[in-house]
XYZ file of C-alpha atoms in Angstrom:
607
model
C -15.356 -22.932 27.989
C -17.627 -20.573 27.659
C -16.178 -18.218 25.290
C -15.296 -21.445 23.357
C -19.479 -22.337 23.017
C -19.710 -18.429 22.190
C -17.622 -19.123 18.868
C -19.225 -21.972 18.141
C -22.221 -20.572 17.882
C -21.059 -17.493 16.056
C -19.887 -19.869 13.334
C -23.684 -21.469 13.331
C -25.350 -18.296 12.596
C -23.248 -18.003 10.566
C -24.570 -21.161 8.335
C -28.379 -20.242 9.668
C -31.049 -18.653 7.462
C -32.375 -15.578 7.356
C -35.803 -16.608 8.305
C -37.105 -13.752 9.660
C -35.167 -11.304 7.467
C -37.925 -9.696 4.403
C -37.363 -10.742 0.769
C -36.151 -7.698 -0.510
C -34.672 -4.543 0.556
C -34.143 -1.344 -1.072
C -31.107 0.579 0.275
C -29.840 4.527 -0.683
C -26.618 6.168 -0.451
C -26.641 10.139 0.055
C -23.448 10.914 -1.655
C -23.200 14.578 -0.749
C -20.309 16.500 0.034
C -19.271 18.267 3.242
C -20.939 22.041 4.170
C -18.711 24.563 6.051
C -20.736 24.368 8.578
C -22.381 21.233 11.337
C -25.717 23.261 10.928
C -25.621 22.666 7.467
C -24.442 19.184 7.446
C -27.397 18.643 9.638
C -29.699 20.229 7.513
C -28.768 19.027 4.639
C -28.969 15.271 5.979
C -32.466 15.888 7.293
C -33.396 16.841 3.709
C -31.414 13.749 2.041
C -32.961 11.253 4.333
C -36.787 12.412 3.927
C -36.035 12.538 0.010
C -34.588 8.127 1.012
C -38.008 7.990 2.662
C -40.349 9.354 0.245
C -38.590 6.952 -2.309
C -39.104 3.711 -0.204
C -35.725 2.998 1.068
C -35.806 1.578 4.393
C -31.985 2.252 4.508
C -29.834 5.770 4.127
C -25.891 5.551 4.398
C -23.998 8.840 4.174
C -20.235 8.730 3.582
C -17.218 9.106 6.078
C -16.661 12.489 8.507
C -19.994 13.542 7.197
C -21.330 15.439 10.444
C -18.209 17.411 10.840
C -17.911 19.099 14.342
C -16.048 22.242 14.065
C -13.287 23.493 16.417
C -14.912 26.158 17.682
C -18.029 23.761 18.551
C -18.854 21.317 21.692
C -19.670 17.954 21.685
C -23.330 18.983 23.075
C -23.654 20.878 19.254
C -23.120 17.615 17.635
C -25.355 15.656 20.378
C -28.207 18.307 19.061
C -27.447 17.711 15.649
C -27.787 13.944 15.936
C -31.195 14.533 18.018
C -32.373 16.102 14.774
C -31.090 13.326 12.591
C -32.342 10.558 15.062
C -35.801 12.446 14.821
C -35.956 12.443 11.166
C -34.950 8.667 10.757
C -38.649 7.878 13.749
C -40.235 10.387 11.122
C -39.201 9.064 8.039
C -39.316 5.536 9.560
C -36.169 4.453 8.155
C -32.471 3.425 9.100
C -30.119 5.828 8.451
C -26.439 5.197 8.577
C -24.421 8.391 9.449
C -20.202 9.247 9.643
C -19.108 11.786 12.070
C -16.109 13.767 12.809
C -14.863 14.681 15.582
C -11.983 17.742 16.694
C -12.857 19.068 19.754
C -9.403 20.095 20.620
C -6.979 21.309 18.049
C -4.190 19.564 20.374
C -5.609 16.182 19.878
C -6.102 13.828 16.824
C -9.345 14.022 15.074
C -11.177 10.534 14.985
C -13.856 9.506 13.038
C -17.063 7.556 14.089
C -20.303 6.160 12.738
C -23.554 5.384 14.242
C -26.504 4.029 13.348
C -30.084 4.769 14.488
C -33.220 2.495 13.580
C -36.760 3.587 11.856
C -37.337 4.697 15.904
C -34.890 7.123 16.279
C -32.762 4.897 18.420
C -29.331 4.102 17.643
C -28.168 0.820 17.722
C -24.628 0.985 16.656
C -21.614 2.921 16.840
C -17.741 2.714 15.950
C -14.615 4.755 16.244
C -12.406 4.141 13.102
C -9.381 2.445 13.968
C -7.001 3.824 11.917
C -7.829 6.944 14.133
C -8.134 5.488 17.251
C -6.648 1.935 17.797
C -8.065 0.896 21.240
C -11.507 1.584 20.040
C -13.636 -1.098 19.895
C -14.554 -3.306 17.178
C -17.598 -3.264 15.447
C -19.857 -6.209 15.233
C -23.208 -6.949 13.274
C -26.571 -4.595 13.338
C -29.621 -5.980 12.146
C -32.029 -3.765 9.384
C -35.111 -5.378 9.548
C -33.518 -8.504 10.450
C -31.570 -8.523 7.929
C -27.981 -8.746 9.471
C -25.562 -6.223 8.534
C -21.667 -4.842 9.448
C -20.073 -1.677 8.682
C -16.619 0.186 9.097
C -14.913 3.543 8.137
C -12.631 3.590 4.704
C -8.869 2.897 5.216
C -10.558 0.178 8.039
C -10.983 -1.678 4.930
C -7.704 -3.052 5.648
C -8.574 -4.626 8.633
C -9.695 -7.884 8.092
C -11.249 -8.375 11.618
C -13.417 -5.381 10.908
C -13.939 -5.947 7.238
C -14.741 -10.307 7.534
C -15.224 -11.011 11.161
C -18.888 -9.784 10.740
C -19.310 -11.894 7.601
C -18.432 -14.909 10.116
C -21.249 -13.366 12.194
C -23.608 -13.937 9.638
C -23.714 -10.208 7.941
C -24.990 -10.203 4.477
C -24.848 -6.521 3.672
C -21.319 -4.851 4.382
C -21.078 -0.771 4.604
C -17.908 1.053 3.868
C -18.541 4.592 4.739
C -15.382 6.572 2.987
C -14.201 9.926 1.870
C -11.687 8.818 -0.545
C -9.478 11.374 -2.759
C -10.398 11.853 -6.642
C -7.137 10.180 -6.990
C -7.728 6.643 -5.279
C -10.624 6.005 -8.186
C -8.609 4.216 -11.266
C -10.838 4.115 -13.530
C -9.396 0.937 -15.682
C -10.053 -0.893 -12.067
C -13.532 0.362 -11.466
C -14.721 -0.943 -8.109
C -11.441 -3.119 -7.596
C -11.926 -3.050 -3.443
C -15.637 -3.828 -3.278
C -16.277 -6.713 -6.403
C -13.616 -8.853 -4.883
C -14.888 -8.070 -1.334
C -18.503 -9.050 -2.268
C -17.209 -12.252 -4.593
C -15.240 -13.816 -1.589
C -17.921 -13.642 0.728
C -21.237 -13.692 -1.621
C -22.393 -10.841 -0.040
C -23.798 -7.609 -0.874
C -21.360 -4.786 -0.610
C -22.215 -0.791 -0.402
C -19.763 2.052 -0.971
C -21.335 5.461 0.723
C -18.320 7.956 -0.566
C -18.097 11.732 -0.497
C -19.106 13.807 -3.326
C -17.907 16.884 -4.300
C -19.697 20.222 -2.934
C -21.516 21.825 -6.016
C -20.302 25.531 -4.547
C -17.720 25.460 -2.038
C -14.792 23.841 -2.339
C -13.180 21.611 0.957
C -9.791 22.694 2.014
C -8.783 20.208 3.594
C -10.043 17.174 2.516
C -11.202 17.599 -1.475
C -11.560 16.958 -3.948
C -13.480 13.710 -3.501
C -14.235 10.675 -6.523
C -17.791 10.100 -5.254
C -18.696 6.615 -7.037
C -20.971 5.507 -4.374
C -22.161 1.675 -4.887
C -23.981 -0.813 -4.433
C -22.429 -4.439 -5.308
C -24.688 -7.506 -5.502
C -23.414 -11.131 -4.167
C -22.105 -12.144 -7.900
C -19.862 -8.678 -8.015
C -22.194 -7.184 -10.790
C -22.912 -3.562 -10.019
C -26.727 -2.895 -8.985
C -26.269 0.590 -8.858
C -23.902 3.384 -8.898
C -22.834 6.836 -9.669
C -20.710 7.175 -12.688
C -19.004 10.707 -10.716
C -18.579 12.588 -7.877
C -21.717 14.802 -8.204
C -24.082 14.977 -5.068
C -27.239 12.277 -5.669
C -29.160 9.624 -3.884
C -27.873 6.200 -5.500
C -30.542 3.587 -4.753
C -30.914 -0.212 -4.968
C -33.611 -3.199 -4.161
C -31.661 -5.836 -2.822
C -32.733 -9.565 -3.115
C -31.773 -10.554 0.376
C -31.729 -14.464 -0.215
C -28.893 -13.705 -3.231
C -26.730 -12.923 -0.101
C -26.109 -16.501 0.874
C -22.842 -16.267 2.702
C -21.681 -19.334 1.072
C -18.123 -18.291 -0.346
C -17.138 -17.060 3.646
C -18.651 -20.333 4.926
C -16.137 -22.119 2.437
C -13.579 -20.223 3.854
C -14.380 -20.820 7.367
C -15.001 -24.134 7.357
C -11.794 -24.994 4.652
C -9.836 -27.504 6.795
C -6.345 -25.619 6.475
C -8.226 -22.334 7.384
C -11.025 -22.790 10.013
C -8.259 -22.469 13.073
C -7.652 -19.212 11.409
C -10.899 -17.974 11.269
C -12.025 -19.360 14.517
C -9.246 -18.203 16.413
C -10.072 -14.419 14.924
C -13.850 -14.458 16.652
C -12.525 -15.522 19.974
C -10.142 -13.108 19.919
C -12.720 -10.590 18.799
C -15.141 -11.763 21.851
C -12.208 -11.030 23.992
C -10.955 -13.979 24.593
C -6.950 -13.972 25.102
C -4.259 -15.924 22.768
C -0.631 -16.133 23.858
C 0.658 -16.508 20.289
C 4.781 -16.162 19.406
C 5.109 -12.938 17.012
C 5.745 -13.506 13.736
C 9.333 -12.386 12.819
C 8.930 -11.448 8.672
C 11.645 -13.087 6.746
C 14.635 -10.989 5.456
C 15.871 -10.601 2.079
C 18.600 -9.077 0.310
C 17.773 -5.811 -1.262
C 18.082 -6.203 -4.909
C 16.800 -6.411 -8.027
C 14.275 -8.828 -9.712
C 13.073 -9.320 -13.309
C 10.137 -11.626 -13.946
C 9.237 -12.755 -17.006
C 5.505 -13.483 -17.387
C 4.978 -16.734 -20.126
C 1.576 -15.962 -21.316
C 1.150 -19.040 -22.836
C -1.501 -21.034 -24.861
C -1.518 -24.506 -24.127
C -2.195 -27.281 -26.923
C -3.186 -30.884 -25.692
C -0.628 -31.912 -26.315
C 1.756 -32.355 -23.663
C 5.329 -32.668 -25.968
C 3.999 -29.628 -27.529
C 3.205 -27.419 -24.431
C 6.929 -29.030 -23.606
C 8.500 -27.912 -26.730
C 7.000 -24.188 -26.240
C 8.029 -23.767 -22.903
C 11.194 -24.566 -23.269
C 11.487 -21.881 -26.063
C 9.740 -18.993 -23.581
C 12.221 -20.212 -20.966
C 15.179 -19.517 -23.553
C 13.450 -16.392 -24.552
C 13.280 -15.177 -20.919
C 16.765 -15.979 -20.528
C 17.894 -13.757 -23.188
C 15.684 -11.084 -21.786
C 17.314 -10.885 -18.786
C 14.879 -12.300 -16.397
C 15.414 -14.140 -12.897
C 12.318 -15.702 -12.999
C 9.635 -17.197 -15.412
C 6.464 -17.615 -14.678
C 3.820 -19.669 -16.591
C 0.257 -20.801 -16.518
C -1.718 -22.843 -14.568
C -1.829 -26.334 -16.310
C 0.351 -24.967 -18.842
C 1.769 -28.442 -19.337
C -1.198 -30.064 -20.160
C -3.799 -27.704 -20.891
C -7.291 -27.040 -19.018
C -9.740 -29.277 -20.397
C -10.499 -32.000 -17.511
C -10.018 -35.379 -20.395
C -6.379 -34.748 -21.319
C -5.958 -33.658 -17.414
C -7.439 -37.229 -16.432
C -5.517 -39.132 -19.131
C -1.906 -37.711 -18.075
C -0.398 -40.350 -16.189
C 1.803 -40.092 -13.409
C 4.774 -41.062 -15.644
C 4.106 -38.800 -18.572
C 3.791 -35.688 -15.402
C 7.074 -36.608 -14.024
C 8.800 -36.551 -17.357
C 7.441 -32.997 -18.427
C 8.802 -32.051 -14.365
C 11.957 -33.502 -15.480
C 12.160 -31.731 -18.857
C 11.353 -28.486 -16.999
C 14.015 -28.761 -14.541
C 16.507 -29.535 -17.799
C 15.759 -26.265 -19.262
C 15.599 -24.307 -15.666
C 19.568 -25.578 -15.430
C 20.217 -25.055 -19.071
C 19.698 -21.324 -19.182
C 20.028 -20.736 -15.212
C 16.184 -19.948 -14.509
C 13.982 -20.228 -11.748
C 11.085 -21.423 -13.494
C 7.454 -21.330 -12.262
C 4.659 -23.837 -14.143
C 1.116 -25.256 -13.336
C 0.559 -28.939 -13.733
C -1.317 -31.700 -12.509
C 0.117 -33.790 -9.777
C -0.934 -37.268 -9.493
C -1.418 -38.875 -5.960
C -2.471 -42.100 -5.424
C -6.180 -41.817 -6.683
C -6.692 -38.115 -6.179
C -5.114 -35.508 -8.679
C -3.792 -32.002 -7.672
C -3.727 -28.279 -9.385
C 0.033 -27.713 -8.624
C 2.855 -25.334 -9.677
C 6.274 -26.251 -9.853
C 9.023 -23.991 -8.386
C 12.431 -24.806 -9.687
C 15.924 -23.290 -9.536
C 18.712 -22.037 -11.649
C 20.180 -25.466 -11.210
C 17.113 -27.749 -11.873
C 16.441 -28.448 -8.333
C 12.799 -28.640 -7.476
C 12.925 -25.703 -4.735
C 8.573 -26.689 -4.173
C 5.515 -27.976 -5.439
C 2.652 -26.613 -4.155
C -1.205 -28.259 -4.667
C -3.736 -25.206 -5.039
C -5.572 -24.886 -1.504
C -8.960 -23.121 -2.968
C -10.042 -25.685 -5.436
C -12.689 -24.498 -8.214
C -13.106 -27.879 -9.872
C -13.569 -30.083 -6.651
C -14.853 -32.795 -8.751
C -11.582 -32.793 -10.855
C -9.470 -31.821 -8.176
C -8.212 -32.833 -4.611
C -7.965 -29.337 -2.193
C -4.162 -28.954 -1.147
C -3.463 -28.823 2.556
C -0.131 -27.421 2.855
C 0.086 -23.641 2.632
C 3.545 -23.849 3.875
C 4.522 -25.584 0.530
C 3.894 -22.157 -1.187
C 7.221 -20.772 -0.308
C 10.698 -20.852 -2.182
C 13.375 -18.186 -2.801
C 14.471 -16.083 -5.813
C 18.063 -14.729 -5.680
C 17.478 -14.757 -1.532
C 14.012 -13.187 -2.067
C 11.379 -14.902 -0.305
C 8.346 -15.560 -2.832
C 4.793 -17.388 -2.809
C 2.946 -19.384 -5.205
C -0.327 -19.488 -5.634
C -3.076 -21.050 -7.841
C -6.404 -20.006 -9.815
C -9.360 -19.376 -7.122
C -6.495 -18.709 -4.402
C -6.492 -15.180 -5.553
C -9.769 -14.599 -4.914
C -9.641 -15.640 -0.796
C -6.647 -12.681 -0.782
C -6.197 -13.586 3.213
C -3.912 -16.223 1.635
C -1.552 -13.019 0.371
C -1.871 -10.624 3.144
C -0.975 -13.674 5.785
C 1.601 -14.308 3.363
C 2.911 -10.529 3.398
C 2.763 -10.303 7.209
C 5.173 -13.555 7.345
C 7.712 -11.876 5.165
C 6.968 -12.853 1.139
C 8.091 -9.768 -0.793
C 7.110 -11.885 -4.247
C 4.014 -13.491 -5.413
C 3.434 -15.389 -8.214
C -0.129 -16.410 -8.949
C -1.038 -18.599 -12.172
C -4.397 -18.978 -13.836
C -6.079 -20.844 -16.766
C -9.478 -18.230 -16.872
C -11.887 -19.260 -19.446
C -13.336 -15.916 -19.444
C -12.813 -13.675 -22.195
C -14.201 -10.097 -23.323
C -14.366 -6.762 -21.101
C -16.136 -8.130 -18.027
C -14.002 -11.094 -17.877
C -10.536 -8.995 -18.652
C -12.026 -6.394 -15.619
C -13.211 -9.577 -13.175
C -9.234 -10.441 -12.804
C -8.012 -7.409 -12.937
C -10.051 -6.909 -9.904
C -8.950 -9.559 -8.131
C -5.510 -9.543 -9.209
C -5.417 -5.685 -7.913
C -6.618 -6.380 -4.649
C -4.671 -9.455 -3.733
C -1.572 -7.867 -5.190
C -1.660 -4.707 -2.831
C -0.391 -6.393 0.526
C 3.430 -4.932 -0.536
C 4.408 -7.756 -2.751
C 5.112 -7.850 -6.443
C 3.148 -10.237 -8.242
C 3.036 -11.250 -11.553
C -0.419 -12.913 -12.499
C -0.173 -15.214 -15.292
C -3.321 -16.517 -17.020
C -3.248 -18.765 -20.037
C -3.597 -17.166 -23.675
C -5.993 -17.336 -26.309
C -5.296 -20.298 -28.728
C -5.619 -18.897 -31.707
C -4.099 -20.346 -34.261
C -3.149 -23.363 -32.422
C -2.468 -26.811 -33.484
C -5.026 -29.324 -31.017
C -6.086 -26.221 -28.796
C -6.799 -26.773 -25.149
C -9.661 -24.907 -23.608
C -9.565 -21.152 -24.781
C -8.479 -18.290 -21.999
C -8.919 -14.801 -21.829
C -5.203 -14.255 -21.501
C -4.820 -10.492 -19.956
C -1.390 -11.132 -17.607
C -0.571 -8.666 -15.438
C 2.812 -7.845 -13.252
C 1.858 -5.854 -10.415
C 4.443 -3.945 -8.113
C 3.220 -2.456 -4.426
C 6.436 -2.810 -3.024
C 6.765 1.351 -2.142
C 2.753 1.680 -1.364
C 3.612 3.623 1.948
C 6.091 5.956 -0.115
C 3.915 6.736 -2.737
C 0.571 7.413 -0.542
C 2.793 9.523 1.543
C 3.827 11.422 -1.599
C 0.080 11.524 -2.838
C -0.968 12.769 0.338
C 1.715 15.576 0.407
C 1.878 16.758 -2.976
C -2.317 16.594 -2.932
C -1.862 15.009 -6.660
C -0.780 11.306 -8.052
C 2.821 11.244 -9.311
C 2.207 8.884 -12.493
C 5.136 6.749 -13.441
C 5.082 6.606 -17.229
C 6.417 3.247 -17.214
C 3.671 2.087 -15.405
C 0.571 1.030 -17.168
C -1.966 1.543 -14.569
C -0.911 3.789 -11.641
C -2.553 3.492 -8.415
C -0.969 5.258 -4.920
C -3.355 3.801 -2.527
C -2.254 -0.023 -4.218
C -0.709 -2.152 -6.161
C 0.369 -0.679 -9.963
C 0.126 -2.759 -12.576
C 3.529 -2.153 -14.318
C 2.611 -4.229 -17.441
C -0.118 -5.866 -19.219
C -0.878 -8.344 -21.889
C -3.291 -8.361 -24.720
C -5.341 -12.006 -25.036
C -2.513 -13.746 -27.367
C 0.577 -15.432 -26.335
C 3.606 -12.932 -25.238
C 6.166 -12.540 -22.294
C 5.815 -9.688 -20.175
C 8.656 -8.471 -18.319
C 9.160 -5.867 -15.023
C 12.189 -5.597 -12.600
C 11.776 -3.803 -9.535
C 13.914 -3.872 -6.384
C 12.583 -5.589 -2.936
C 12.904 -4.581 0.366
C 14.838 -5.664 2.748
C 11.430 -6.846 4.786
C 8.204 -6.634 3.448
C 6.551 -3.451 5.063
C 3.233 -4.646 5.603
C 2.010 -2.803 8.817
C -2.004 -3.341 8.890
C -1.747 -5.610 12.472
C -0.259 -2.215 14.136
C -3.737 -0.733 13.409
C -5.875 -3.070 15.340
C -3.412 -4.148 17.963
C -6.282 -6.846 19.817
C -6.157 -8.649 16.618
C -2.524 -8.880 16.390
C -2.146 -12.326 17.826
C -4.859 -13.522 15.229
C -2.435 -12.048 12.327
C 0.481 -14.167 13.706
C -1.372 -16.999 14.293
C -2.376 -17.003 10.681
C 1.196 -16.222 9.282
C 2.539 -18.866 11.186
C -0.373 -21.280 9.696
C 1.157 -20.575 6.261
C 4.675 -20.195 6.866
C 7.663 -22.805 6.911
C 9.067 -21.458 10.147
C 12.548 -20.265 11.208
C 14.279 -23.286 8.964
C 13.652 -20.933 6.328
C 14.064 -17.821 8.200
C 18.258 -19.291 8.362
C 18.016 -19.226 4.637
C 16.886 -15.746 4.245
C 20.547 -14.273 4.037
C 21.936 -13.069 0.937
């Protein structure tokens, strides 16, 4: 009971206000890069945090593995060499937010750690990075100046208790301390991990990274991409380095902008608050006896998905008429699958959506499923669903015969007064030659614990469908965030958004086009071929290649097209994050088995 009330009132500070936190805070990242020597590491981080001081930050973060202990050094070195930092923070009366890296023993596994000491010298937090060491414990929130705060160590961004937990806690400024490779920054995604991260929680987001050392060059661990951040509540950038040059990157923060209010929506949704709840009692240690999830199976072929970019008119027997020509088309270029637009049938604008009846919805289903049969298709479409009163975002799934294999209503509504939420998760699920897929729906992307629950139950496709209104370079960058990061759970994904109607007869409401297929179905191969061969292996069929996520294999341009890509699944989906922090574990199955259909569709998973 008393673990329960502890939850409980996790979730309410969650909600509360930051009463006693200050207006404003200004925050610096020292993006240096590692000295052959802990001495120098020290010194040099005494120097970077007075220079923080004397410029009015009342925060310093350095990147990953910063204070490096040698192999020939002892632990009480690096205890000395914190004294010193702990002593500058008291006389520069600031935080300062320090990596470390441990190898005291060639025979063991290095681990990295972070700690944190306050404006007194005194530390008041401290984490080993799981990926190094998986018993360690987890980190929860520290407080600068009130202000509530989380932070983990880079490839810990995949954990999702260490990365979101906090959020639930209340933290409004997340730290990633990294040391990523020059080859994990693609440049046409920009900050693609940390815009989506600050988006879904309306938080403010701050990427300490390694630079790269102006006169010795690291061994073992360079060259580095630098690109330190700092990301404000709405994804815009408030500050960066454009390189991987050594520099203090500094930012005021407007604490208040960090309202919390997209992870409150996600923790109190009604198909995900068990989730969510369920993940901070098993973070307070409370114990869950929870069935493993066993991943569905899946014949080990190939796939070809055809992405309809499509620009919708408002009228419904035209958006008919052209879909049924982009099915044919598809056919004859060899896809399995087509996949078109949110609300492709009748267009985005919310006065043609309200005068569809239920009658005139069913018949453009019915036409759909005629040309599905006609040219053997599974066919995937966005359309509104009347019931009773309410109307639903939904997506049709149908088969090479014309049978309706699902209709799913989107779950993360973003016109709530047009549109009734969805409930059903498990309604996301079909099959594609065998192949177990997802759909999902506009604003769905964004919350991208839908796709990595999804992943760790066994979906090896998924197809997301949009109607964006925004256009231009911001806009066409925006999705291609959020596409990237919810595509890199091992899944490939086409992302369809509507086109721009230009030219149109009767336009609907314009999009910003931009479609994307996106293929992370042999992530762990290619990171382990980045990681030996110390360079990317591009793949000059690929339009954007990335090793630590998903590629985008194709693009389109903002006008109406069909994209195609065929890649071969996997027999499973080899999504592995859970194995990383084993005490969440039971929270990972808990959620795939909140989304997934259960073993009546495991029987079906055969070839």
């Amino acid at each position: 009971m008393r673990k329960k009330m502890f939850a409980a009132a996790l979730a309410l500070a969650a909600a509360a206000p930051l009463a006693a936190a200050p207006r404003t805070l200004s925050l610096c990242v020292a993006q240096v890069g590692v000295e052959p020597s802990l001495a120098a590491n020290r010194d040099k981080a005494v120097r970077y945090i007075r220079q923080a001081s004397a410029r009015g930050c009342r925060a310093v973060a350095f990147p990953e593995g910063y204070l490096r202990e040698q192999a020939q050094e002892g632990p009480q070195v690096v205890d000395a060499a914190l004294h010193s930092i702990a002593r500058a923070a008291d006389e520069g009366n600031i935080y300062v937010i320090l990596g470390g890296h441990s190898k005291p023993d060639p025979a063991f596994k290095a681990h990295n750690w972070m700690v944190v000491f306050d404006p007194d010298g005194q530390r008041i937090f401290r984490y080993e990075k799981l990926y190094d060491k998986r018993d360690a414990k987890m980190p929860d929130v520290f407080y600068i100046d009130g202000v509530p705060c989380s932070a983990f160590i880079c490839a810990d961004r995949w954990l999702r208790g260490l990365e979101e937990l906090p959020v639930m806690k209340g933290s409004r400024v997340l730290f990633e301390l990294s040391r990523n490779f020059a080859m994990e920054w693609v440049e046409p995604l920009g900050w693609y991990w940390y815009v989506p991260r600050a988006l879904r929680n309306q938080v403010f987001v701050v990427l300490a990274n390694s630079a790269n050392h102006p006169s010795w060059d690291d061994p073992e661990h360079g060259p580095h991409h630098g690109h330190s951040a700092v990301i404000g509540p709405d994804g815009t950038l408030l500050a960066g380095a454009h390189d991987a040059s050594e520099r203090l990157v500094a930012a005021t923060i407007d604490v208040e902008k960090a309202t919390g209010g997209e992870a409150r929506a996600r923790f109190s949704h009604p198909v995900f608050e068990p989730f969510w709840k369920t993940g901070l009692q098993i973070m307070a240690g409370e114990k869950k006896a929870i069935e493993p999830v066993r991943p569905y199976l899946s014949p080990e072929i190939d796939i070809t998905i055809a992405g309809a970019q499509m620009a919708s008119s408002r009228r419904i027997e035209d958006n008919l008429a052209r879909m049924r020509r982009m099915v044919r088309d598809a056919a004859a270029g060899g896809a399995d699958l087509v996949v078109f637009p949110e609300l492709a049938a009748t267009g985005a604008l919310e006065e043609d959506i309200r005068a569809a009846t239920a009658e005139q919805l069913q018949a453009a289903v019915d036409r759909m499923r005629q040309a599905a049969k006609e040219h053997g298709m599974h066919v995937v479409f966005g359309i509104p669903h009347r019931r009773g009163g309410a109307i639903m975002n939904s997506a049709y799934a149908l088969g090479p015969d014309g049978a309706v294999l699902t209709r799913y209503d989107q779950t993360v509504v973003d016109r709530p007064a047009l549109f009734t939420a969805g409930t059903d998760p498990k309604s996301m699920w079909f099959r594609v030659k065998g192949v177990p897929a997802v759909v999902t729906i506009g604003k769905d992307a964004l919350w991208n614990e839908i796709a990595e629950l999804a992943a760790h139950a066994g979906a090896q496709i998924h197809v997301t469908i949009h109607h964006d209104l925004g256009r231009g370079k911001a806009a066409d960058l925006r999705r291609m965030q959020i596409w990237a990061a919810m595509a890199s759970y091992k899944t490939f994904t086409p992302a369809v958004n509507a086109a721009y109607p230009a030219g149109l007869d009767h336009p609907s409401a314009p999009a910003g086009g931009g479609s994307a297929i996106w293929d992370d179905l042999s992530g762990q191969r290619e990171v382990r071929k980045a990681l030996d061969t110390g360079q990317p292996n591009p793949d000059p069929s690929v339009k954007i290649f990335s090793p630590w996520s998903a590629n985008c294999v194709v693009q389109a341009g903002e006008g109406e097209q069909i994209i195609y890509a065929t890649r071969r699944v996997n027999a499973r989906n080899p999504y592995r994050q859970p194995n990383f922090n084993p005490q969440m574990r039971p929270w990972y199955n808990f959620g795939g088995q909140l989304i997934s259909p259960g073993p009546q569709f495991q029987l079906r998973s055969r070839p």
